[in-house]
Every structure is written in structure tokens, then in C-alpha cells.
Short mmCIF file of C-alpha atoms and ligand atoms in Angstrom, two decimals:
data_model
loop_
_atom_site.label_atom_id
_atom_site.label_comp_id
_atom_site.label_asym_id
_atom_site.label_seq_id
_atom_site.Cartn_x
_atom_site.Cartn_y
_atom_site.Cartn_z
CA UNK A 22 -0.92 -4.08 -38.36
CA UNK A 23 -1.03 -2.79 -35.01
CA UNK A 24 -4.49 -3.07 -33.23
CA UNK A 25 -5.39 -1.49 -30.33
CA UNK A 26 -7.84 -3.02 -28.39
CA UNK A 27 -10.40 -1.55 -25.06
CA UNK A 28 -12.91 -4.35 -23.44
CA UNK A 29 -11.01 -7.51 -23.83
CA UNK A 30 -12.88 -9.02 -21.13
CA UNK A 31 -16.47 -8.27 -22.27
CA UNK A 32 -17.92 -10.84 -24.63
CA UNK A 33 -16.93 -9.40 -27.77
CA UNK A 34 -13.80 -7.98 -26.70
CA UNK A 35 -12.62 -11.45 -25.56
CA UNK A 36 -13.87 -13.03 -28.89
CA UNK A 37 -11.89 -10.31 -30.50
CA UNK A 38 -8.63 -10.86 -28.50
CA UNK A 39 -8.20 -14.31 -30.14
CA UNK A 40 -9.80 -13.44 -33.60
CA UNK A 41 -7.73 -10.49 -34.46
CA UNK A 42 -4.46 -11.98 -33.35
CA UNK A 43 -3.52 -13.50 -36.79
CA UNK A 44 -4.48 -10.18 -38.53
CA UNK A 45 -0.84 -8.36 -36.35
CA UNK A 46 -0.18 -7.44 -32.88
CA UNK A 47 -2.85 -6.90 -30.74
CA UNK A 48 -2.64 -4.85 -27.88
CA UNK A 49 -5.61 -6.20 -25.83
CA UNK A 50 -6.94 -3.10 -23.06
CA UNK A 51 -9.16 -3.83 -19.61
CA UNK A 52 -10.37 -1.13 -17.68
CA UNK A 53 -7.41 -1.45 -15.23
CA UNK A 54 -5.01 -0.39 -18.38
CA UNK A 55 -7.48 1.81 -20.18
CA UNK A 56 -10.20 3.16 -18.30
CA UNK A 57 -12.68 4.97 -20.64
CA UNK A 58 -13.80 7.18 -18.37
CA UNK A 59 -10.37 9.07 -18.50
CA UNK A 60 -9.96 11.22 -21.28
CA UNK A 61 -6.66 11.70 -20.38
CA UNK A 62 -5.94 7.60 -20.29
CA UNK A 63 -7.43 7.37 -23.60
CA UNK A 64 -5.21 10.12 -24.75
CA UNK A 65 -2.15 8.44 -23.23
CA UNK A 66 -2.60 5.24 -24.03
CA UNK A 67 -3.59 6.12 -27.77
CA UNK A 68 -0.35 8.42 -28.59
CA UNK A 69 1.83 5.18 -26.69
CA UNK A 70 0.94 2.97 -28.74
CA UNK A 71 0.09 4.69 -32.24
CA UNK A 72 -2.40 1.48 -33.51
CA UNK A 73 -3.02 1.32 -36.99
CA UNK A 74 -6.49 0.54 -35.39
CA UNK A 75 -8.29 0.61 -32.63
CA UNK A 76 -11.21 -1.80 -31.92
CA UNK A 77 -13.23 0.09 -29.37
CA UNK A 78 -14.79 -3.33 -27.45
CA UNK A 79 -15.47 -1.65 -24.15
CA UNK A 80 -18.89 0.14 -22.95
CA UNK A 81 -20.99 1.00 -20.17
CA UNK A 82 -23.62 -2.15 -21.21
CA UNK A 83 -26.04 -2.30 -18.01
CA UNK A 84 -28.81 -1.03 -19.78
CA UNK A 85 -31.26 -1.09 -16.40
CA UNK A 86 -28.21 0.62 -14.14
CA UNK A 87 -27.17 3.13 -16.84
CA UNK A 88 -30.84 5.05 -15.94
CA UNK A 89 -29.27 5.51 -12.37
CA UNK A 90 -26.02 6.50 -13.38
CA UNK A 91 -26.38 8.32 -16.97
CA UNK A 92 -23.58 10.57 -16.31
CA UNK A 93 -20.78 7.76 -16.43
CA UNK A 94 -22.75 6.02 -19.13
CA UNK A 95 -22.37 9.05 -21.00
CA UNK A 96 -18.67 9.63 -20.35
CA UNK A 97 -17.77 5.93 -21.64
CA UNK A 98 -20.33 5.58 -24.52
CA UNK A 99 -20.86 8.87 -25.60
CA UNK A 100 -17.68 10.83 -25.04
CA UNK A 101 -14.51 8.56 -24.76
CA UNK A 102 -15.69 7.19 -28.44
CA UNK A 103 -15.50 10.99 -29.35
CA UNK A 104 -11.89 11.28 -27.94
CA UNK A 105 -10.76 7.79 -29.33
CA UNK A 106 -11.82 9.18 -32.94
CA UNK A 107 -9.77 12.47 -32.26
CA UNK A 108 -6.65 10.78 -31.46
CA UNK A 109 -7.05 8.18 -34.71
CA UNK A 110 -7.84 11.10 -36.57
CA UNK A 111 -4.40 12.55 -35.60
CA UNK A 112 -2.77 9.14 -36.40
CA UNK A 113 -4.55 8.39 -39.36
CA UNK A 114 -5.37 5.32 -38.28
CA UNK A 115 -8.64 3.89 -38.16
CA UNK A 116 -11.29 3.30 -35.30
CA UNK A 117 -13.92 0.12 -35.37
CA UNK A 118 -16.39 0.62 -32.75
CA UNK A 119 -19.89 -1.36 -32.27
CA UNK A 120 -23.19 0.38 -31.44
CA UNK A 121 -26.83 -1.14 -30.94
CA UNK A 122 -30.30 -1.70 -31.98
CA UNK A 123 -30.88 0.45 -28.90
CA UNK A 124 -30.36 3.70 -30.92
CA UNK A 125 -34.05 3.43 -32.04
CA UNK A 126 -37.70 3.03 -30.49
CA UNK A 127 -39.02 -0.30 -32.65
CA UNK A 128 -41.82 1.39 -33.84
CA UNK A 129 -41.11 0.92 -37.00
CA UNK A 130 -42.92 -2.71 -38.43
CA UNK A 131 -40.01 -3.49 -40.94
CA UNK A 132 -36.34 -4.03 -40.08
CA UNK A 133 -34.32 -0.89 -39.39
CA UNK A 134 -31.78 0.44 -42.26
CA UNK A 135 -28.87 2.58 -41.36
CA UNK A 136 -30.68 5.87 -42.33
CA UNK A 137 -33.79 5.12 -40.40
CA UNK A 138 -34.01 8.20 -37.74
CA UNK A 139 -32.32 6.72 -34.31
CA UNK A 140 -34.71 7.57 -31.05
CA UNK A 141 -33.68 5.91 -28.33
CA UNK A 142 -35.78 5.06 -25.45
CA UNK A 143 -33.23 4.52 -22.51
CA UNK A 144 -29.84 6.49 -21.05
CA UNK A 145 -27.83 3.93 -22.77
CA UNK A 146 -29.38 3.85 -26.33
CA UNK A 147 -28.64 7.66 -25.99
CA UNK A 148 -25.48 7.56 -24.40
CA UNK A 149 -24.39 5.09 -27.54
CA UNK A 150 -25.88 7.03 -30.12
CA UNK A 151 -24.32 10.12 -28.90
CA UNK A 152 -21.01 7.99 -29.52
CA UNK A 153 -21.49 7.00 -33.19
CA UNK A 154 -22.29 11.01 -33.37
CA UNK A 155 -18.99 11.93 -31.55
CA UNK A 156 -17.20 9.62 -34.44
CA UNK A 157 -18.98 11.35 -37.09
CA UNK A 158 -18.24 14.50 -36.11
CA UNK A 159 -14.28 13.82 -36.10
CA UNK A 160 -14.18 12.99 -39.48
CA UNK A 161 -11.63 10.27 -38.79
CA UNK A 162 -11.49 6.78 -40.67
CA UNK A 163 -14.46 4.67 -39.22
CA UNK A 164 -16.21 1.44 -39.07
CA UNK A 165 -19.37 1.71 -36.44
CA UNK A 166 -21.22 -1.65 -36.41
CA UNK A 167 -24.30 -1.41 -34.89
CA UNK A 168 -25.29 -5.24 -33.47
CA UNK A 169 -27.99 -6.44 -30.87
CA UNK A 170 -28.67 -8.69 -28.03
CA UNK A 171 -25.24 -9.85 -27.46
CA UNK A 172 -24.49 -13.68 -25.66
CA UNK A 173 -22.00 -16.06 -25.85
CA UNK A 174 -20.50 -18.83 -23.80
CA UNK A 175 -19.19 -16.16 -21.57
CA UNK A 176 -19.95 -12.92 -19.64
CA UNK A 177 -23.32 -11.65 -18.30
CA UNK A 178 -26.08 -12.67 -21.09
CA UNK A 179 -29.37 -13.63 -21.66
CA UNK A 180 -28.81 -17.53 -22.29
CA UNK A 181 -26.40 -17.85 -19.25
CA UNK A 182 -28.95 -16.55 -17.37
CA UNK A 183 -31.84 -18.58 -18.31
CA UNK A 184 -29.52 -21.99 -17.97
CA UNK A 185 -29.20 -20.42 -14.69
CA UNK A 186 -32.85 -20.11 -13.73
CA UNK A 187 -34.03 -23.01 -15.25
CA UNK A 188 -31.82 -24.75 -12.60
CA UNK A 189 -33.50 -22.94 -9.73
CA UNK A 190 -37.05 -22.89 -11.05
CA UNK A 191 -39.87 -24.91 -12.48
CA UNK A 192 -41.39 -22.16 -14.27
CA UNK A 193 -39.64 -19.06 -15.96
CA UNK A 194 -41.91 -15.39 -17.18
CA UNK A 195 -39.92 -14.28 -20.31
CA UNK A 196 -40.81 -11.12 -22.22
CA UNK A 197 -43.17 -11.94 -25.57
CA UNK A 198 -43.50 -8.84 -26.91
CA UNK A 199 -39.59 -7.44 -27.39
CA UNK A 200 -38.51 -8.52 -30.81
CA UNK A 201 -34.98 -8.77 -31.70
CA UNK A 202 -31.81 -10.85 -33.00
CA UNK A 203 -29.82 -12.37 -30.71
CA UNK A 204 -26.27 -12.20 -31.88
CA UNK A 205 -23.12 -14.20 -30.83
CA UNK A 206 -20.14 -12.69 -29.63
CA UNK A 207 -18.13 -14.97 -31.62
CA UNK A 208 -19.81 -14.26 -35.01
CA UNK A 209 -19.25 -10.57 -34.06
CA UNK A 210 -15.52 -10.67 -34.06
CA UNK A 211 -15.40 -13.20 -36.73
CA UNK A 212 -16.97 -10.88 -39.03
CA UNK A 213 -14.52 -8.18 -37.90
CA UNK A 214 -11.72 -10.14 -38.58
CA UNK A 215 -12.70 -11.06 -41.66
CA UNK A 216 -13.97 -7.12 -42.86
CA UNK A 217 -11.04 -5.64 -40.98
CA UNK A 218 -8.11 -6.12 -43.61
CA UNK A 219 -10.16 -4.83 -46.20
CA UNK A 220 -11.91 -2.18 -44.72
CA UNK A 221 -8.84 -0.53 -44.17
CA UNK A 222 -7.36 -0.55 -47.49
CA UNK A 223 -10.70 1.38 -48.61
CA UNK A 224 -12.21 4.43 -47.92
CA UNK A 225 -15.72 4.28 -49.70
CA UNK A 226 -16.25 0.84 -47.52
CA UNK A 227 -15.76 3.01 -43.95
CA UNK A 228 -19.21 3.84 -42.77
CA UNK A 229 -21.76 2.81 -41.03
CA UNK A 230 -23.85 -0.30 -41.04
CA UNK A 231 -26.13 -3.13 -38.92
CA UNK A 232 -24.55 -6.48 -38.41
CA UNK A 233 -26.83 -9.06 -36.61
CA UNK A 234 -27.97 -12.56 -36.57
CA UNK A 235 -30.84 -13.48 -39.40
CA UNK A 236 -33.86 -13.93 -38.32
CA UNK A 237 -35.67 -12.64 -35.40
CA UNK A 238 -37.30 -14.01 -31.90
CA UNK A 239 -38.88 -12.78 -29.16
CA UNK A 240 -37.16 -13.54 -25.56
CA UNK A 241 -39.63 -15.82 -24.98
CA UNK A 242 -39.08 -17.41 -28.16
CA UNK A 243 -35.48 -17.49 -27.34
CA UNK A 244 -35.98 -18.99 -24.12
CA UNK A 245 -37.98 -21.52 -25.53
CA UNK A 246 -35.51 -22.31 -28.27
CA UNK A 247 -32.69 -22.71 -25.63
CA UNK A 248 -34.23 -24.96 -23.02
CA UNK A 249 -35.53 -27.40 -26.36
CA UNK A 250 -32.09 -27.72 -27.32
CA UNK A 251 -30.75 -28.08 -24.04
CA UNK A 252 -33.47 -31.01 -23.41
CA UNK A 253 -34.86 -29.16 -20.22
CA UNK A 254 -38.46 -29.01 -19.47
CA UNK A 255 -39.24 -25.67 -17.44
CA UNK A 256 -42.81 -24.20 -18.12
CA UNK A 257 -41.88 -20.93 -20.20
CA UNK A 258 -44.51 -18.46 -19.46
CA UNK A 259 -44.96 -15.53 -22.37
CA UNK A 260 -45.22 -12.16 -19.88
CA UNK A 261 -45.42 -8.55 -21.87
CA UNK A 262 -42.84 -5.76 -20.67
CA UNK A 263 -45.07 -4.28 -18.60
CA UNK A 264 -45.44 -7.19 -16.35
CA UNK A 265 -41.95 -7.08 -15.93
CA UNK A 266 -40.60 -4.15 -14.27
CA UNK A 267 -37.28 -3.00 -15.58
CA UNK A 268 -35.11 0.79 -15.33
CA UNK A 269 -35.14 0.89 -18.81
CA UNK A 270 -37.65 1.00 -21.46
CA UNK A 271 -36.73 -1.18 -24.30
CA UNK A 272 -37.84 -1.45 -27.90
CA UNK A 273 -40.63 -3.28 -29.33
CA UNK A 274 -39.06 -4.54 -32.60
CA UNK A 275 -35.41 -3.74 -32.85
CA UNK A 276 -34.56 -5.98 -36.01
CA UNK A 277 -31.86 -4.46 -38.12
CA UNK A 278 -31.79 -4.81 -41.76
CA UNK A 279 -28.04 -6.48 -42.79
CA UNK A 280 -29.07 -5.69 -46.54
CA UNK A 281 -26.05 -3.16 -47.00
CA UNK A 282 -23.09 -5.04 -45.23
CA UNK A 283 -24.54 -8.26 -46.68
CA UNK A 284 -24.20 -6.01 -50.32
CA UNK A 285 -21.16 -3.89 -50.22
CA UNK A 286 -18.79 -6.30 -47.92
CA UNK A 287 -20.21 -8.97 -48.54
CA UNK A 288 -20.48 -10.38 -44.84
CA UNK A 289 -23.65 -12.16 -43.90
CA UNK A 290 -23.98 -13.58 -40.36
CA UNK A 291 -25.56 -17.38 -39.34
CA UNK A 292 -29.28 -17.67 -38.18
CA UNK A 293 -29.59 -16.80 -34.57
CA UNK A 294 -31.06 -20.31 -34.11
CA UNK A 295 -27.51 -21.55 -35.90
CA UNK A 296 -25.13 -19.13 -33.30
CA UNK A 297 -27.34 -20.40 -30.29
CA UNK A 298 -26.94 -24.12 -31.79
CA UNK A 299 -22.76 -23.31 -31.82
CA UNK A 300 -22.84 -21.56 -28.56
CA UNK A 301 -24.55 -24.26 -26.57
CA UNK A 302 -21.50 -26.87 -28.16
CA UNK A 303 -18.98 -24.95 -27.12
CA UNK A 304 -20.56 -24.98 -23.78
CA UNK A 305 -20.66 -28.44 -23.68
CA UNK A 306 -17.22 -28.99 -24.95
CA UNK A 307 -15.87 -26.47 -21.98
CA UNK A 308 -18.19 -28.79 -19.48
N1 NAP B 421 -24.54 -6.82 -24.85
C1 NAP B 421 -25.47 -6.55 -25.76
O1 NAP B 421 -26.57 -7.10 -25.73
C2 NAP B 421 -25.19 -5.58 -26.87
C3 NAP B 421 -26.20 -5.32 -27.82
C4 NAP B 421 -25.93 -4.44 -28.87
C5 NAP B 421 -24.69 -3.82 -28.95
N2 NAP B 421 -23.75 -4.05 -27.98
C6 NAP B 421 -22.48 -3.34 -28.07
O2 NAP B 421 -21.46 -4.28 -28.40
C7 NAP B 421 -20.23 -3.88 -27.79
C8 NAP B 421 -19.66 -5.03 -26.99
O3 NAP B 421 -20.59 -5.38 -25.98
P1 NAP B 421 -20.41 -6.64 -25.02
O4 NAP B 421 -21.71 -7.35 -24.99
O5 NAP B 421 -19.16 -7.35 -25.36
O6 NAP B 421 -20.26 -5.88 -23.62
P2 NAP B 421 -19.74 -6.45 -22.23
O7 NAP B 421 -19.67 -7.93 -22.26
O8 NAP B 421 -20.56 -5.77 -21.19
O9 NAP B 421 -18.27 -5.90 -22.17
C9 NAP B 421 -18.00 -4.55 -22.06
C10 NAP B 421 -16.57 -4.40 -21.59
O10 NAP B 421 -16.36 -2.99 -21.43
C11 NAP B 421 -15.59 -2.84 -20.28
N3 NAP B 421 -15.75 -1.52 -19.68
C12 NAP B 421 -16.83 -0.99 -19.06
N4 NAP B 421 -16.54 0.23 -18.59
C13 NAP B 421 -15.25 0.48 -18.93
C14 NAP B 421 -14.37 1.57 -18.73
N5 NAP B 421 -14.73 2.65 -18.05
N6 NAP B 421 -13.11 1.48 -19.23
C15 NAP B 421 -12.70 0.38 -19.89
N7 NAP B 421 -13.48 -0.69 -20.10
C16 NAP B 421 -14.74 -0.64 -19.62
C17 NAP B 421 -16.10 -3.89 -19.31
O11 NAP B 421 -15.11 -4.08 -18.35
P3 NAP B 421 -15.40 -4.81 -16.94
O12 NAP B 421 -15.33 -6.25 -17.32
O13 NAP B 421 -14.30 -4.34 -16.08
O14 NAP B 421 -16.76 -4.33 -16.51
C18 NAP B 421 -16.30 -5.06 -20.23
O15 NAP B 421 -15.13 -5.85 -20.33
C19 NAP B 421 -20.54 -2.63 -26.98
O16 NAP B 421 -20.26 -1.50 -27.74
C20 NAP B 421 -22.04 -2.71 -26.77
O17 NAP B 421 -22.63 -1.43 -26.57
C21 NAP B 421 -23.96 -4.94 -26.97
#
């Protein structure tokens, strides 16, 4: 199998690089060799190197700077996944690409399904769900996974950054009331690699569906969990959004329900609280 593959330096992408490797050749893509805010690259690089699949890694992620700069959030989130799906729609071959609990406005008191209505609050939950659109539309052979709140031993996340601050500060304000599942990047593209093989071989199993940690925290619960693990003893203070001034307005309660991956692939992620536990080793190990 040959697997083309954008963001191989982002956290997932780089989990991806290694996981995939043993499914064929992988073809691993930065934005210096694929920049997704060329059509014309895509296009290139696609017809070059005719992947059975491409894994579609890369994104425009900055949720606070994409409300300054919607227009080349939109180009890499909204349409190069539109022109990736026309070219493995030419191909036949098929393209994996990940979305986020940021296509909806977590209003909603129960964990969100696949077919609740998206309605995103910020430029980059639109610019993303305009890309799962732009894949629908093409008709090609698709996977989207739609994950959230993305970390790993690696890249720009939300644990990295609180081992950061707690060791500059006594006391750290996290956000109570933003509800979520914090998701490694390495259970991610394990689950891909393990889907992947079979997913292509059939048809009714290409779709759409929510893949995230179990269980759900707030970022102040997070916090909390990551500094008892780690043995440190900052003061975590529980602030609300509004005391915390962001770009970007973020959802309340953006828990997605894993019911139909968990039923018709049968792929059921860790506990958050398990991925943070295997995160923080590897961490240690790399120390
Ligand atoms: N991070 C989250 O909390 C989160 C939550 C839900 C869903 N997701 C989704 O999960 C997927 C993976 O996210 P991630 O956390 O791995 O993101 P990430 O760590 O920010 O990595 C994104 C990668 O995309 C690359 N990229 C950005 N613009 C590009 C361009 N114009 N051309 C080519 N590459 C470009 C970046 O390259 P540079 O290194 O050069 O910037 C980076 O390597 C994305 O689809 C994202 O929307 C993420």
C-alpha cells in the first residue's frame, strides 16, 4: 500500500509517520514538500505519487490566530481537503482525514453523535467543517475522524504547556467550565493503523465518525490530573472562559459519542486519564 502522508511534523502526523510504516510505504509530507495552501502543490504532488491513500495530518490548528487570519485557515482546512478528495477520487484511492469537536457549539448536555447538527463557534471549527463538507461533496472513498483536544509528548499542547507554567509559577487559572476529552496523538494513529487495512477493503465502513478518549474533564480538571501525577504542588485555580480572554470562542461541552466506531469497527480508545498516564512515561523515558 502506498500512503501518502501531509503534517508529519504535527503531533498526529508524526505519530502517524512511525505507525503506518509497517502497513507499506509511506510517503511522509511537511509543508516545505506539500504546502496546503497550493492547490496546485496538492495537485502535483497527488498525481506524482498516485497513493493508494492519503492520510491528510496537516491543518491550520491555531484556533485563537485562525480569527485573525480566516482566509488561510480556510484555504488549508476547508479547501485543500476539497482538492485532496478530487484528486483520490480520480485515483480511486482513498483519503483519511481528521476533523474536531470544534464543528459544534456544546450546547447540547449529552455527548455529540455524528448526525448531531455541526455549529461551530470559531473561524477554525468552520474552516474544518467546511472541509469534511468539501470531502462529501466529491464523492470519493473517505474516512473523516473527527477527534478533540489533541497532546502528546510532542508539539504545541495543553500538557506541555502546563509542565511549562508550573515551572514558572506558584499558582496556575485553568478554564472550569470547557468540557472535553483530551486525546493522545499516539492513540490517534494507533487506531488508524489498526482501522486503515480494513477500512479500505470495505465500502459500507467509509464514513464518518468521532474517535476520542473515554471519559471527559474539564481543563482544570486536566490540569489538576497532570500536576498529581507529576507530584507537583502548584495551586490550580478553577477560572470560567470569560475570565480568560481568548480570539476564539470555544465550546462548553464538546464530548463526542464513540458509540458507532466503538460498534461497526470495533475500535475503542483508552481513558483520557490512561493516555495522560502513558504520555507522561514516555516523557520520562525521553528525560
Ligand atoms: N490539536 C487539537 O487539539 C485537535 C483537536 C481536534 C482535532 N484536531 C485535528 O487533528 C488533526 C491533527 O492535528 P494536530 O494536533 O496533529 O495538529 P498540529 O500538531 O498543529 O500539526 C499540524 C501540522 O500541519 C502542518 N501544516 C500547517 N499548515 C500547513 C500547510 N499550509 N501545508 C502543509 N502542512 C501544514 C503543520 O506544519 P508546521 O509544523 O510547519 O506548522 C503541522 O505539522 C488536524 O486535522 C486537526 O484539525 C486537532
Amino acid at each position: 500500500m502506498r500512503i501518502l502522508l501531509t503534517g508529519r511534523n504535527g503531533q498526529v502526523g508524526w505519530e502517524l509517520e512511525r505507525k503506518l510504516a509497517p502497513l507499506g510505504e509511506v510517503i511522509a509530507t511537511d509543508r516545505a514538500t506539500l504546502d496546503l495552501a497550493d492547490p496546485d502543490a496538492v495537485r502535483r504532488v497527488v498525481r506524482v505519487t498516485k497513493p493508494d491513500v492519503i492520510v491528510n495530518a496537516a491543518a491550520y490548528t491555531a484556533v485563537d490566530k485562525a480569527e485573525s487570519e480566516p482566509e488561510l485557515a480556510m484555504r488549508i482546512n476547508g479547501f485543500a481537503p476539497g482538492v485532496l478528495a478530487e484528486e483520490a477520487k480520480r485515483l480511486g484511492a482513498l483519503l483519511l482525514h481528521y476533523s474536531t469537536d470544534y464543528v459544534f457549539d456544546g450546547e447540547k448536555a449529552t455527548p455529540y453523535v455524528e448526525d448531531d447538527p455541526p455549529n461551530p463557534l470559531n473561524v477554525y471549527g468552520r474552516t474544518k467543517l467546511e472541509g469534511e463538507r468539501a470531502i462529501q461533496a466529491s464523492e470519493c472513498r473517505h474516512l473523516i475522524l473527527r477527534t478533540s483536544w489533541v497532546y502528546g509528548a510532542r508539539g504545541k499542547n495543553f500538557l506541555l504547556t502546563i509542565l511549562r507554567l508550573a515551572g514558572e509559577r506558584q499558582e496556575l487559572r485553568v478554564i472550569d467550565d470547557q468540557v472535553g476529552a483530551p486525546t493522545t496523538s499516539g492513540m490517534i494513529a494507533a487506531a488508524t493503523a489498526v482501522l486503515l487495512p480494513g477500512v479500505m477493503k470495505d465500502a459500507q465502513a467509509q464514513s464518518l465518525y468521532h474517535i476520542s478518549a473515554s471519559g471527559a474533564t474539564s481543563w482544570y480538571g486536566f490540569a489538576r490530573e497532570i500536576l498529581m501525577r507529576t507530584g507537583l504542588r502548584n495551586r490550580v485555580i478553577p477560572i470560567s472562559s470569560r475570565q480568560y480572554s481568548a480570539a476564539a470562542r470555544r465550546p462548553r461541552k464538546s464530548v463526542l459519542d464513540n458509540g458507532l466506531i466503538i460498534a461497526r469497527l470495533g475500535i475503542r480508545l483508552a481513558t483520557w486519564m490512561d493516555g495522560l498516564q502513558s504520555t507522561l512515561e514516555e516523557l520520562r523515558a525521553a528525560r
